[in-house]
């Protein structure tokens, strides 16, 4: 079965349209991270004076990576939710019955998700830069940020698609929401773990999201650094490919049913 | 007439924006009557019931139920009425018995009385066995019966049933009819029931009002209304393409009445005697007859005459 | 009247027991966030000015109030469910006084709030929070818990009665979240900056938190803090109570 780029485009377009037409699905994933960032930066601005806090021009600058991470994590589950809705409504079967390639089904959706995640990251960067965030790594720093956001969005989307394909239940997909929530909070996203210390520092240090955040943050507040950039890209890419793999396995299981 | 009738409605109106859902309704229901409120979907039946049961404030006009004004004495009205709304308003997570008990508490029925009454009602509506199951597991018919039982726990003098049998299978429907009749007979409960079914109104109601587009277009005893129609209806199946030709051929025999596609219906002047004439007229016109029937005036005819339409979901020639 | 309140409230309790997932959720989030916050922001306390040097002490009362507030909006969710399945009409058609309908509905949420906040308190104590002012401290803490639950139920009910539509439901938590977090929820006034400081100074929830936190602050219970907190709490509860009540009166519209 050949997978054509036109097919991927058609499915991607459908998933992008689906997102745009359901403002209740994406407005929170824009508004909530921004509000949380506004709140945290006003609450914790003074903590920059605590010894051990990284050299940074403002708390907003420190939070840029966190804002992107949070927005992308929450925004990208909609791909999986959509798959589950399609399965529940029987739309998925119609797709399967059409000559469209099975792979296009998954890749089309993920392409849409990756695109939306990168756009979201760009939007957050622009907005936060108006309020004091920096992009010391320049254009290449921005490019890496968008790349990481895209991979991460794709990874989360693929994970959600996996769950959606396995269960066919919207509720099951949404049920993972608190787990994503926990993962973001238990990383270095919102506060430097070395200041918090204790169990938190340990947990944050083994959380792969921390590697991504630290890499991006370095490009935002310090400057270009190939090793930091590479570590963020590699981790997000690995997550992406692992979950794309699981989603393909889930797809073939669903087709055999 | 006296204002002590259990239901007395004067120039009642209810608007939703520019839509007049209920448009200047007047009616009076005598004590101990079963009153049928017949009309198609969207006619304004539920809106009327909601106003009479204090769930909605009228835009204008007045209504008294059980001798109390539905707006200024809403509380007294609530004490006197039992209501089963269109979509059995039941909390699926509770059991039948729990809901009955709650309803009793809400109406201030003493605990002892409520126990006795609950058992009696559960028995009556045939839910004894299922009373400790959650309502989520009930069938549509069981829910309606529970709803009916709940509306009776405080022994109301006036009972409102909004489309009590819509969506029920024929067996459940006639079981509910029996129950309503029994209530009415044994306790003299006044009942106002709304329905889209001609047969239901015909079978159950002492008096009916036909409501269409928010207005009452006919009111009276079913027999009287039918008599007023006079001539019986002849229905002739002639096939889709011959209907207009047949209508032309039969003009002299009586006024046309609404009918199903492929058929022509006529108020046959002179009744059965003129059946032969009708057949002859069609034969002369070279129109083939597939089927022919002559029915005495029915509520269907009353409805059709009053509104110029057939009633959706009517029993007569409702099945194709 | 009492009996009908108990009847309506009893239904709320039955519901809670039969749909444990709701209860689990309302316990899970505040405890989860408590644990996260004390880990994540452990270092923040070194800035000083918190009135305690224990991050656990700082966050326990807030998380209890948060749990209570979210338990309160549960009342809004179940009422909007009742409205959509018609059960609420049944209540409105009964001769029960309207105030009993309001109070009865809220009561179910109140029990849930007490349960949730007590679980949070227990988790807080396990993680090392140490109360400083005995019975009186706890008394005012639970006063705040009850008040915040009443306030948030009234907020949600006021919206539900007015809009009679489940689509309004996302506004319940958003409103509560906004009200709670634009106060001294995370850091005291002298630590917060900019717009947050400006709003938190005027947000009555700040005073309510002051009332609740006395139980875990170094200085313990003071009459100034108590009076300010009670006035703020009364203000919040009464105005949102009026909001709910007028919504219910308009329900028949
Ligand atoms: N709450 C409402 N808001 C706006 N329009 C309504 C409302 N309730 C009923 N209507 C409209 O009023 C008319 C009568 O409705 P209803 O009384 O429910 O009819 P019935 O019960 O006879 O089917 C319909 O056109 C319906 O759409
Ligand atoms: Mg109706």
mmCIF file with all atom_site columns, C-alpha atoms and ligand atoms in Angstrom, chain B residues 16 19 21 40-47 86, ligand 1:
data_model
loop_
_atom_site.group_PDB
_atom_site.id
_atom_site.type_symbol
_atom_site.label_atom_id
_atom_site.label_alt_id
_atom_site.label_comp_id
_atom_site.label_asym_id
_atom_site.label_entity_id
_atom_site.label_seq_id
_atom_site.pdbx_PDB_ins_code
_atom_site.Cartn_x
_atom_site.Cartn_y
_atom_site.Cartn_z
_atom_site.occupancy
_atom_site.B_iso_or_equiv
_atom_site.pdbx_formal_charge
_atom_site.auth_seq_id
_atom_site.auth_comp_id
_atom_site.auth_asym_id
_atom_site.auth_atom_id
_atom_site.pdbx_PDB_model_num
ATOM   1  C CA  . UNK B 1 16 ? -40.119 32.723 23.761 1.00 0.00 ? 16 UNK B CA  1
ATOM   2  C CA  . UNK B 1 19 ? -42.376 32.907 19.212 1.00 0.00 ? 19 UNK B CA  1
ATOM   3  C CA  . UNK B 1 21 ? -45.509 28.987 22.092 1.00 0.00 ? 21 UNK B CA  1
ATOM   4  C CA  . UNK B 1 40 ? -48.617 17.577 17.299 1.00 0.00 ? 40 UNK B CA  1
ATOM   5  C CA  . UNK B 1 41 ? -45.006 18.086 18.334 1.00 0.00 ? 41 UNK B CA  1
ATOM   6  C CA  . UNK B 1 42 ? -44.274 21.729 19.096 1.00 0.00 ? 42 UNK B CA  1
ATOM   7  C CA  . UNK B 1 43 ? -47.935 22.639 19.511 1.00 0.00 ? 43 UNK B CA  1
ATOM   8  C CA  . UNK B 1 44 ? -47.354 24.089 22.982 1.00 0.00 ? 44 UNK B CA  1
ATOM   9  C CA  . UNK B 1 45 ? -48.548 21.218 25.162 1.00 0.00 ? 45 UNK B CA  1
ATOM   10 C CA  . UNK B 1 46 ? -45.488 20.991 27.371 1.00 0.00 ? 46 UNK B CA  1
ATOM   11 C CA  . UNK B 1 47 ? -45.250 24.749 27.693 1.00 0.00 ? 47 UNK B CA  1
ATOM   12 C CA  . UNK B 1 86 ? -42.571 14.334 29.221 1.00 0.00 ? 86 UNK B CA  1
HETATM 13 N N1  . LIG D 2 .  ? -37.435 27.005 26.710 1.00 0.00 ? 1  LIG D N1  1
HETATM 14 C C1  . LIG D 2 .  ? -37.789 27.294 25.440 1.00 0.00 ? 1  LIG D C1  1
HETATM 15 N N2  . LIG D 2 .  ? -37.151 28.258 24.738 1.00 0.00 ? 1  LIG D N2  1
HETATM 16 C C2  . LIG D 2 .  ? -37.517 28.553 23.474 1.00 0.00 ? 1  LIG D C2  1
HETATM 17 N N3  . LIG D 2 .  ? -38.482 27.933 22.798 1.00 0.00 ? 1  LIG D N3  1
HETATM 18 C C3  . LIG D 2 .  ? -39.160 26.952 23.429 1.00 0.00 ? 1  LIG D C3  1
HETATM 19 C C4  . LIG D 2 .  ? -38.845 26.579 24.773 1.00 0.00 ? 1  LIG D C4  1
HETATM 20 N N4  . LIG D 2 .  ? -39.676 25.576 25.141 1.00 0.00 ? 1  LIG D N4  1
HETATM 21 C C5  . LIG D 2 .  ? -40.472 25.335 24.067 1.00 0.00 ? 1  LIG D C5  1
HETATM 22 N N5  . LIG D 2 .  ? -40.167 26.161 23.038 1.00 0.00 ? 1  LIG D N5  1
HETATM 23 C C6  . LIG D 2 .  ? -40.838 26.219 21.741 1.00 0.00 ? 1  LIG D C6  1
HETATM 24 O O1  . LIG D 2 .  ? -42.216 26.401 21.975 1.00 0.00 ? 1  LIG D O1  1
HETATM 25 C C7  . LIG D 2 .  ? -42.999 25.629 21.084 1.00 0.00 ? 1  LIG D C7  1
HETATM 26 C C8  . LIG D 2 .  ? -43.913 24.708 21.863 1.00 0.00 ? 1  LIG D C8  1
HETATM 27 O O2  . LIG D 2 .  ? -43.123 23.732 22.511 1.00 0.00 ? 1  LIG D O2  1
HETATM 28 P P1  . LIG D 2 .  ? -43.721 22.627 23.463 1.00 0.00 ? 1  LIG D P1  1
HETATM 29 O O3  . LIG D 2 .  ? -44.634 23.277 24.435 1.00 0.00 ? 1  LIG D O3  1
HETATM 30 O O4  . LIG D 2 .  ? -42.599 21.851 24.029 1.00 0.00 ? 1  LIG D O4  1
HETATM 31 O O5  . LIG D 2 .  ? -44.561 21.748 22.443 1.00 0.00 ? 1  LIG D O5  1
HETATM 32 P P2  . LIG D 2 .  ? -45.141 20.274 22.637 1.00 0.00 ? 1  LIG D P2  1
HETATM 33 O O6  . LIG D 2 .  ? -44.979 19.861 24.044 1.00 0.00 ? 1  LIG D O6  1
HETATM 34 O O7  . LIG D 2 .  ? -46.576 20.414 22.234 1.00 0.00 ? 1  LIG D O7  1
HETATM 35 O O8  . LIG D 2 .  ? -44.413 19.391 21.690 1.00 0.00 ? 1  LIG D O8  1
HETATM 36 C C9  . LIG D 2 .  ? -42.009 24.885 20.193 1.00 0.00 ? 1  LIG D C9  1
HETATM 37 O O9  . LIG D 2 .  ? -41.874 25.605 19.001 1.00 0.00 ? 1  LIG D O9  1
HETATM 38 C C10 . LIG D 2 .  ? -40.731 24.917 20.988 1.00 0.00 ? 1  LIG D C10 1
HETATM 39 O O10 . LIG D 2 .  ? -39.630 24.919 20.115 1.00 0.00 ? 1  LIG D O10 1
#
